[in-house]
Amino acid sequence: MIRNRPAVAAALLLALLTVLLAVLLHGNASGAGLLAGYAGAWALFAAAVAVLRRVPGRSVVPLLVAGAIAVTTTGLTAAPATSTDSYRYAWDGRVQASGVSPYDHAPDDPALAGLRDEWLFPDAATCARNETGLAPFGDGLCTRINRPAVHTIYPPTAEAWFLLVHALSPDGVRHKALQTAAALLALAVTGLLVVITRRRGDPWRTALWAWCPAVPVEAVNNAHVDVLAVLLSVAALAVVARRRVAGGVLLGLAVAAKMLPALLVPGALSGARRPRAVLAVLVPVAATVGALYLPYVLLSRESVLGYLSGYTQEEGYDDAGASGRYALLRLALPDTWAVPAVALAMTVVALTVWWRGDPERPWRGALVTTGTAFLLLTPGYSWYALLLVALVALDGRWEWLGVALAGAAAYLGVPLAGYGAATTAYGIAAAAVCAGWWTRRRPSCPRPDPGRPRTRPRPRDEPAAPTTETRHHA
């Protein structure tokens, strides 16, 4: 007879999840097939986590870690499937290794023609076939790097990471170097989460990151630098309650990796009402970001902000009517009100988290600010949500995972069904978050202990049984 049936069931679900992810990535699934398969992977993930909660305590961490390794490894089975960002990472690392600032030249600049190879810059015959994922840039040339005519957008921690991976990689490994490095970062996040959650007695929550399909797809297969920002962010939130300066430095490193962790600042300041405590976090954050940018400022002839302003315009963050941004707000407000409404709402949320947040659980306020920003901005790129997934694993409020899934639905579904798919996905996610909030606010009724014998109701005229205290003194 099988004694540990929940562990066996969780292992079987993990095996199915691993096979499905490998098939999706290695089989180059696309369109509706990819969207349906990815939705199936999320369903298996949810079922596996639900079963894990019933696994006996001693078996949780070994099963969790083994599952994390299996799920993460699926991201290494194929070249980047749904994003070409990692090709820009490889190029930026190569440019820096040659002694040139990555902010000074776009990939199509003839000044860097000597750094081109057949992997990132295919030959004319390949370019003529107009394959998917190749960007033309004149004279019959093309590249795997997206937006080859613009300068890099990535901040200094990310650029240092690209240089490090390039320096440590053997020749000819191509996309595998960044994918392998990203897999190690993803597993490092898992290890850090295990340490944090075991101290609280709920290590199963780590599976909300370690088994999430977004990790092998976006963090590993597409090798998005967001996973580096996630590792630094989790480390920052883990220490900031006890060591504010160290937490501020780590948070500064995270911000200088992907900017998005700036949303964590109110959470890091949770309950810090004295000016000294606030400055102990804010000053190291600002000083770290400034110190990391300074060498690039001194070495670069062009702006180190690169394509940042162009990107915000391209994505419609400055003009709500231009794309699918602010989708939920635009259902109730005129387009011109969207940006001010977001600014006002985020200010209120940030101040509330800072003033009323739990200083012992800074990740709770960080989850609220980050998740709220996603619901208000409705971003169209699924990898942004990697940070949100890690925050859910820290805090355990699983309903926020719907926001991460909505980002994936927007990224994969908009080309098939238009912006309405993104609006619907984020609307469902917002409803799930509201339902979770309402459920947690309702007073819960105590459940009877199944192992305790039930007693019959005492008649009004029958004297009550003596308490432990009265028995002791009798």
Short mmCIF file of C-alpha atoms in Angstrom, two decimals, residues 5-379:
data_model
loop_
_atom_site.label_atom_id
_atom_site.label_comp_id
_atom_site.label_asym_id
_atom_site.label_seq_id
_atom_site.Cartn_x
_atom_site.Cartn_y
_atom_site.Cartn_z
CA ARG A 5 -0.04 9.17 -1.92
CA PRO A 6 0.07 13.01 -2.11
CA ALA A 7 3.81 12.91 -2.87
CA VAL A 8 3.27 10.34 -5.62
CA ALA A 9 0.43 12.38 -7.10
CA ALA A 10 2.53 15.56 -7.02
CA ALA A 11 5.43 13.75 -8.69
CA LEU A 12 3.15 12.48 -11.47
CA LEU A 13 1.73 15.96 -12.06
CA LEU A 14 5.26 17.35 -12.19
CA ALA A 15 6.26 14.71 -14.71
CA LEU A 16 3.32 15.68 -16.92
CA LEU A 17 4.19 19.36 -16.54
CA THR A 18 7.82 18.72 -17.46
CA VAL A 19 6.89 16.70 -20.56
CA LEU A 20 4.37 19.30 -21.72
CA LEU A 21 6.83 22.18 -21.33
CA ALA A 22 9.55 20.26 -23.16
CA VAL A 23 7.17 19.46 -26.01
CA LEU A 24 6.00 23.06 -26.29
CA LEU A 25 9.52 24.49 -26.35
CA HIS A 26 11.36 21.81 -28.31
CA GLY A 27 8.49 21.42 -30.77
CA ASN A 28 8.49 25.13 -31.63
CA ALA A 29 4.77 25.45 -30.92
CA SER A 30 3.20 28.72 -32.02
CA GLY A 31 -0.09 30.56 -32.30
CA ALA A 32 -3.19 28.98 -30.80
CA GLY A 33 -1.35 25.72 -30.12
CA LEU A 34 1.24 27.47 -27.98
CA LEU A 35 -1.42 29.43 -26.10
CA ALA A 36 -3.47 26.30 -25.39
CA GLY A 37 -0.41 24.29 -24.35
CA TYR A 38 0.81 27.06 -22.06
CA ALA A 39 -2.63 27.28 -20.43
CA GLY A 40 -2.48 23.52 -19.88
CA ALA A 41 0.93 23.88 -18.25
CA TRP A 42 -0.48 26.45 -15.82
CA ALA A 43 -3.36 24.09 -14.99
CA LEU A 44 -0.92 21.25 -14.20
CA PHE A 45 1.18 23.67 -12.15
CA ALA A 46 -1.84 24.72 -10.08
CA ALA A 47 -2.83 21.10 -9.47
CA ALA A 48 0.71 20.11 -8.46
CA VAL A 49 0.97 22.95 -5.93
CA ALA A 50 -2.45 22.08 -4.48
CA VAL A 51 -1.37 18.47 -3.97
CA LEU A 52 1.99 19.54 -2.52
CA ARG A 53 0.18 21.18 0.39
CA ARG A 54 -0.98 17.71 1.48
CA VAL A 55 2.49 16.15 1.32
CA PRO A 56 4.02 15.30 4.74
CA GLY A 57 6.51 17.88 5.98
CA ARG A 58 9.72 15.86 5.56
CA SER A 59 9.01 15.14 1.91
CA VAL A 60 8.12 18.69 0.85
CA VAL A 61 11.57 20.21 0.31
CA PRO A 62 13.16 17.22 -1.52
CA LEU A 63 10.14 16.96 -3.82
CA LEU A 64 10.09 20.71 -4.31
CA VAL A 65 13.77 20.92 -5.25
CA ALA A 66 13.65 17.89 -7.56
CA GLY A 67 10.62 19.38 -9.30
CA ALA A 68 12.33 22.75 -9.61
CA ILE A 69 15.34 21.19 -11.33
CA ALA A 70 13.16 19.21 -13.74
CA VAL A 71 10.87 22.13 -14.63
CA THR A 72 13.72 24.62 -14.95
CA THR A 73 15.74 22.31 -17.20
CA THR A 74 12.98 22.22 -19.81
CA GLY A 75 13.90 25.78 -20.71
CA LEU A 76 17.26 24.52 -22.02
CA THR A 77 15.75 22.15 -24.58
CA ALA A 78 15.47 24.66 -27.45
CA ALA A 79 16.54 28.05 -28.73
CA PRO A 80 14.53 31.06 -27.46
CA ALA A 81 10.94 30.37 -28.45
CA THR A 82 8.91 33.55 -27.95
CA SER A 83 11.41 36.40 -27.55
CA THR A 84 14.60 37.62 -29.21
CA ASP A 85 15.78 39.82 -26.33
CA SER A 86 18.62 37.49 -25.38
CA TYR A 87 20.30 38.15 -28.74
CA ARG A 88 20.64 41.78 -27.73
CA TYR A 89 22.15 40.61 -24.42
CA ALA A 90 24.76 38.56 -26.25
CA TRP A 91 25.57 41.49 -28.54
CA ASP A 92 25.92 43.94 -25.64
CA GLY A 93 28.29 41.55 -23.88
CA ARG A 94 30.39 41.18 -27.03
CA VAL A 95 30.51 44.95 -27.58
CA GLN A 96 31.67 45.59 -24.02
CA ALA A 97 34.33 42.89 -24.27
CA SER A 98 35.77 44.80 -27.24
CA GLY A 99 36.16 47.90 -25.07
CA VAL A 100 33.19 49.84 -26.50
CA SER A 101 30.29 51.24 -24.50
CA PRO A 102 27.03 49.43 -25.36
CA TYR A 103 25.22 52.77 -25.22
CA ASP A 104 27.21 54.38 -28.03
CA HIS A 105 26.24 52.29 -31.06
CA ALA A 106 23.16 50.56 -32.39
CA PRO A 107 23.67 47.00 -33.72
CA ASP A 108 23.36 48.18 -37.33
CA ASP A 109 26.16 50.74 -36.93
CA PRO A 110 28.91 50.00 -39.51
CA ALA A 111 31.50 50.99 -36.88
CA LEU A 112 30.88 47.63 -35.18
CA ALA A 113 30.79 45.53 -38.35
CA GLY A 114 33.95 43.75 -37.26
CA LEU A 115 32.09 42.20 -34.30
CA ARG A 116 29.38 40.60 -36.40
CA ASP A 117 29.20 36.83 -36.84
CA GLU A 118 26.90 34.46 -38.70
CA TRP A 119 24.89 33.60 -35.61
CA LEU A 120 23.63 37.11 -34.80
CA PHE A 121 24.02 38.45 -38.36
CA PRO A 122 23.08 35.67 -40.84
CA ASP A 123 24.37 35.64 -44.42
CA ALA A 124 22.53 37.26 -47.32
CA ALA A 125 20.92 33.99 -48.44
CA THR A 126 19.34 33.47 -45.02
CA CYS A 127 18.22 37.10 -44.89
CA ALA A 128 16.55 36.74 -48.29
CA ARG A 129 14.29 33.99 -46.96
CA ASN A 130 12.64 36.47 -44.56
CA GLU A 131 12.56 33.98 -41.72
CA THR A 132 10.60 34.83 -38.59
CA GLY A 133 12.68 36.60 -35.98
CA LEU A 134 15.12 38.23 -38.39
CA ALA A 135 15.16 42.03 -38.53
CA PRO A 136 16.38 43.61 -41.83
CA PHE A 137 18.49 46.76 -41.70
CA GLY A 138 19.41 47.67 -45.29
CA ASP A 139 21.56 46.42 -48.19
CA GLY A 140 20.04 42.96 -47.85
CA LEU A 141 21.47 42.50 -44.36
CA CYS A 142 19.57 41.26 -41.32
CA THR A 143 20.09 40.33 -37.68
CA ARG A 144 18.48 38.27 -34.95
CA ILE A 145 18.64 41.33 -32.68
CA ASN A 146 15.32 43.16 -32.46
CA ARG A 147 15.22 46.91 -33.12
CA PRO A 148 18.73 46.93 -34.66
CA ALA A 149 18.55 50.66 -35.38
CA VAL A 150 18.22 51.74 -31.72
CA HIS A 151 20.66 51.82 -28.83
CA THR A 152 20.39 49.40 -25.93
CA ILE A 153 17.87 50.07 -23.18
CA TYR A 154 19.34 47.93 -20.40
CA PRO A 155 20.73 49.46 -17.17
CA PRO A 156 24.23 48.85 -15.77
CA THR A 157 23.70 45.76 -13.58
CA ALA A 158 22.21 44.02 -16.59
CA GLU A 159 25.07 45.16 -18.82
CA ALA A 160 27.62 43.89 -16.32
CA TRP A 161 25.79 40.54 -16.31
CA PHE A 162 25.93 40.34 -20.11
CA LEU A 163 29.67 41.03 -20.03
CA LEU A 164 30.25 38.41 -17.32
CA VAL A 165 28.34 35.71 -19.22
CA HIS A 166 30.23 36.56 -22.41
CA ALA A 167 33.60 36.43 -20.64
CA LEU A 168 32.90 33.02 -19.06
CA SER A 169 31.36 31.38 -22.14
CA PRO A 170 33.30 29.15 -24.54
CA ASP A 171 33.25 30.08 -28.21
CA GLY A 172 30.35 28.85 -30.29
CA VAL A 173 27.83 28.18 -27.49
CA ARG A 174 25.47 30.83 -28.89
CA HIS A 175 22.16 31.05 -26.97
CA LYS A 176 23.09 28.26 -24.55
CA ALA A 177 25.38 30.48 -22.49
CA LEU A 178 22.69 32.95 -21.46
CA GLN A 179 20.10 30.20 -21.01
CA THR A 180 22.37 28.17 -18.73
CA ALA A 181 23.28 31.24 -16.71
CA ALA A 182 19.60 32.13 -16.40
CA ALA A 183 18.76 28.59 -15.26
CA LEU A 184 21.34 28.90 -12.48
CA LEU A 185 19.81 32.22 -11.41
CA ALA A 186 16.31 30.70 -11.40
CA LEU A 187 17.49 27.82 -9.21
CA ALA A 188 19.27 30.31 -6.94
CA VAL A 189 15.94 32.10 -6.47
CA THR A 190 14.39 28.75 -5.58
CA GLY A 191 17.11 28.07 -3.02
CA LEU A 192 16.73 31.49 -1.44
CA LEU A 193 12.96 31.10 -1.24
CA VAL A 194 13.36 27.69 0.42
CA VAL A 195 15.53 29.25 3.12
CA ILE A 196 13.05 32.08 3.73
CA THR A 197 9.89 29.97 3.71
CA ARG A 198 11.30 27.15 5.84
CA ARG A 199 11.94 29.64 8.63
CA ARG A 200 8.23 30.47 8.56
CA GLY A 201 7.19 26.83 8.39
CA ASP A 202 5.59 26.99 4.94
CA PRO A 203 8.22 25.82 2.41
CA TRP A 204 5.53 24.64 -0.03
CA ARG A 205 5.10 28.27 -1.10
CA THR A 206 8.43 28.11 -2.91
CA ALA A 207 6.72 25.91 -5.51
CA LEU A 208 4.72 28.96 -6.60
CA TRP A 209 7.98 30.12 -8.16
CA ALA A 210 9.93 26.90 -8.68
CA TRP A 211 7.20 25.05 -10.59
CA CYS A 212 5.60 28.02 -12.34
CA PRO A 213 5.68 27.63 -16.16
CA ALA A 214 6.76 31.25 -16.53
CA VAL A 215 10.16 30.38 -15.06
CA PRO A 216 11.35 27.81 -17.67
CA VAL A 217 9.73 29.75 -20.53
CA GLU A 218 10.63 33.36 -19.74
CA ALA A 219 13.52 33.15 -17.28
CA VAL A 220 15.39 30.22 -18.86
CA ASN A 221 14.36 29.60 -22.47
CA ASN A 222 14.10 33.29 -23.36
CA ALA A 223 16.88 34.06 -20.82
CA HIS A 224 15.28 37.35 -19.78
CA VAL A 225 17.47 39.42 -17.50
CA ASP A 226 14.42 39.88 -15.25
CA VAL A 227 15.48 36.73 -13.42
CA LEU A 228 18.63 38.52 -12.23
CA ALA A 229 16.47 41.38 -10.96
CA VAL A 230 14.23 38.83 -9.21
CA LEU A 231 17.14 37.22 -7.35
CA LEU A 232 18.42 40.58 -6.15
CA SER A 233 14.90 41.72 -5.20
CA VAL A 234 14.15 38.62 -3.14
CA ALA A 235 17.49 38.98 -1.36
CA ALA A 236 16.76 42.66 -0.66
CA LEU A 237 13.32 41.97 0.82
CA ALA A 238 14.73 39.10 2.89
CA VAL A 239 17.24 41.31 4.72
CA VAL A 240 15.81 44.85 4.65
CA ALA A 241 13.76 44.43 7.84
CA ARG A 242 16.91 43.68 9.87
CA ARG A 243 19.63 45.36 7.81
CA ARG A 244 18.19 48.37 6.06
CA VAL A 245 21.42 49.55 4.45
CA ALA A 246 22.25 46.12 3.04
CA GLY A 247 18.67 45.76 1.84
CA GLY A 248 18.89 49.17 0.17
CA VAL A 249 22.11 48.22 -1.63
CA LEU A 250 20.60 44.97 -2.91
CA LEU A 251 17.46 46.78 -4.01
CA GLY A 252 19.62 49.33 -5.83
CA LEU A 253 21.36 46.49 -7.67
CA ALA A 254 17.95 45.10 -8.62
CA VAL A 255 16.70 48.46 -9.90
CA ALA A 256 19.87 48.80 -11.96
CA ALA A 257 19.12 45.41 -13.50
CA LYS A 258 15.59 46.03 -14.80
CA MET A 259 14.05 49.25 -13.34
CA LEU A 260 10.85 47.37 -12.43
CA PRO A 261 12.03 46.59 -8.86
CA ALA A 262 11.66 50.31 -8.12
CA LEU A 263 8.05 49.32 -7.39
CA LEU A 264 9.35 47.43 -4.33
CA VAL A 265 10.59 50.56 -2.54
CA PRO A 266 7.32 51.24 -0.64
CA GLY A 267 7.28 47.62 0.52
CA ALA A 268 10.89 47.87 1.66
CA LEU A 269 9.88 50.92 3.69
CA SER A 270 6.88 49.21 5.32
CA GLY A 271 6.31 50.65 8.77
CA ALA A 272 9.48 52.80 8.65
CA ARG A 273 8.04 56.07 9.97
CA ARG A 274 11.19 57.63 11.37
CA PRO A 275 13.19 59.69 8.85
CA ARG A 276 16.39 57.89 9.78
CA ALA A 277 14.87 54.49 8.97
CA VAL A 278 13.52 55.76 5.64
CA LEU A 279 16.84 57.29 4.62
CA ALA A 280 18.69 54.11 5.63
CA VAL A 281 16.94 52.43 2.68
CA LEU A 282 16.50 55.23 0.15
CA VAL A 283 20.06 56.57 0.27
CA PRO A 284 21.73 53.18 -0.44
CA VAL A 285 19.24 52.53 -3.27
CA ALA A 286 20.01 55.86 -4.96
CA ALA A 287 23.75 55.67 -4.25
CA THR A 288 24.03 52.13 -5.65
CA VAL A 289 22.17 52.99 -8.85
CA GLY A 290 24.26 56.13 -9.31
CA ALA A 291 27.54 54.33 -8.64
CA LEU A 292 26.71 51.63 -11.19
CA TYR A 293 25.76 54.14 -13.87
CA LEU A 294 28.82 56.37 -13.31
CA PRO A 295 31.43 54.26 -15.18
CA TYR A 296 29.14 54.01 -18.20
CA VAL A 297 28.45 57.74 -18.09
CA LEU A 298 32.19 58.44 -18.13
CA LEU A 299 32.91 55.95 -20.92
CA SER A 300 29.93 56.72 -23.17
CA ARG A 301 29.50 59.50 -25.68
CA GLU A 302 25.77 58.89 -25.96
CA SER A 303 23.03 58.88 -23.30
CA VAL A 304 23.11 55.87 -20.99
CA LEU A 305 19.30 55.86 -21.00
CA GLY A 306 19.46 54.51 -24.55
CA TYR A 307 16.11 53.70 -26.08
CA LEU A 308 14.13 54.13 -22.84
CA SER A 309 12.07 57.13 -23.94
CA GLY A 310 11.44 55.59 -27.35
CA TYR A 311 10.32 52.37 -25.71
CA THR A 312 7.74 54.11 -23.50
CA GLN A 313 6.30 55.79 -26.60
CA GLU A 314 6.37 52.56 -28.60
CA GLU A 315 4.48 50.69 -25.89
CA GLY A 316 1.89 53.45 -25.47
CA TYR A 317 2.68 54.37 -21.87
CA ASP A 318 2.61 58.08 -22.76
CA ASP A 319 -0.53 57.86 -24.93
CA ALA A 320 -3.25 55.61 -23.57
CA GLY A 321 -5.10 55.48 -26.86
CA ALA A 322 -2.13 54.11 -28.81
CA SER A 323 -2.14 50.45 -27.70
CA GLY A 324 -3.41 48.05 -25.07
CA ARG A 325 -1.97 49.85 -22.07
CA TYR A 326 -4.29 50.99 -19.24
CA ALA A 327 -6.91 48.59 -20.62
CA LEU A 328 -9.00 48.27 -17.44
CA LEU A 329 -8.96 51.99 -16.66
CA ARG A 330 -10.04 52.81 -20.20
CA LEU A 331 -13.21 50.80 -19.68
CA ALA A 332 -14.41 53.43 -17.21
CA LEU A 333 -12.36 56.57 -17.92
CA PRO A 334 -11.53 58.64 -21.00
CA ASP A 335 -8.14 57.81 -22.50
CA THR A 336 -6.71 61.17 -21.49
CA TRP A 337 -7.45 60.45 -17.83
CA ALA A 338 -5.57 57.15 -17.73
CA VAL A 339 -2.07 58.43 -16.99
CA PRO A 340 -3.14 60.84 -14.21
CA ALA A 341 -5.37 58.14 -12.73
CA VAL A 342 -2.45 55.70 -12.59
CA ALA A 343 -0.21 58.32 -10.99
CA LEU A 344 -2.82 59.11 -8.34
CA ALA A 345 -3.69 55.48 -7.60
CA MET A 346 -0.06 54.38 -7.34
CA THR A 347 0.74 57.31 -5.03
CA VAL A 348 -2.11 56.32 -2.71
CA VAL A 349 -1.12 52.64 -2.74
CA ALA A 350 2.58 53.42 -2.17
CA LEU A 351 1.88 55.75 0.75
CA THR A 352 -0.54 53.26 2.32
CA VAL A 353 1.96 50.41 2.02
CA TRP A 354 4.74 52.55 3.47
CA TRP A 355 2.72 53.86 6.41
CA ARG A 356 0.64 50.80 7.30
CA GLY A 357 2.73 47.93 5.93
CA ASP A 358 4.14 45.11 8.04
CA PRO A 359 7.88 45.75 8.60
CA GLU A 360 8.43 42.04 9.28
CA ARG A 361 6.92 41.13 5.90
CA PRO A 362 8.08 43.79 3.43
CA TRP A 363 7.26 41.46 0.53
CA ARG A 364 3.55 41.79 1.35
CA GLY A 365 3.47 45.50 0.58
CA ALA A 366 5.82 44.96 -2.37
CA LEU A 367 3.35 42.45 -3.82
CA VAL A 368 0.49 44.92 -3.49
CA THR A 369 2.33 47.79 -5.18
CA THR A 370 3.73 45.61 -7.97
CA GLY A 371 0.48 43.77 -8.63
CA THR A 372 -1.54 46.98 -8.59
CA ALA A 373 0.84 48.56 -11.09
CA PHE A 374 0.38 45.58 -13.40
CA LEU A 375 -3.40 45.82 -13.20
CA LEU A 376 -3.34 49.55 -13.91
CA LEU A 377 -0.74 49.47 -16.69
CA THR A 378 -1.75 46.08 -18.22
CA PRO A 379 1.69 45.39 -19.78
#
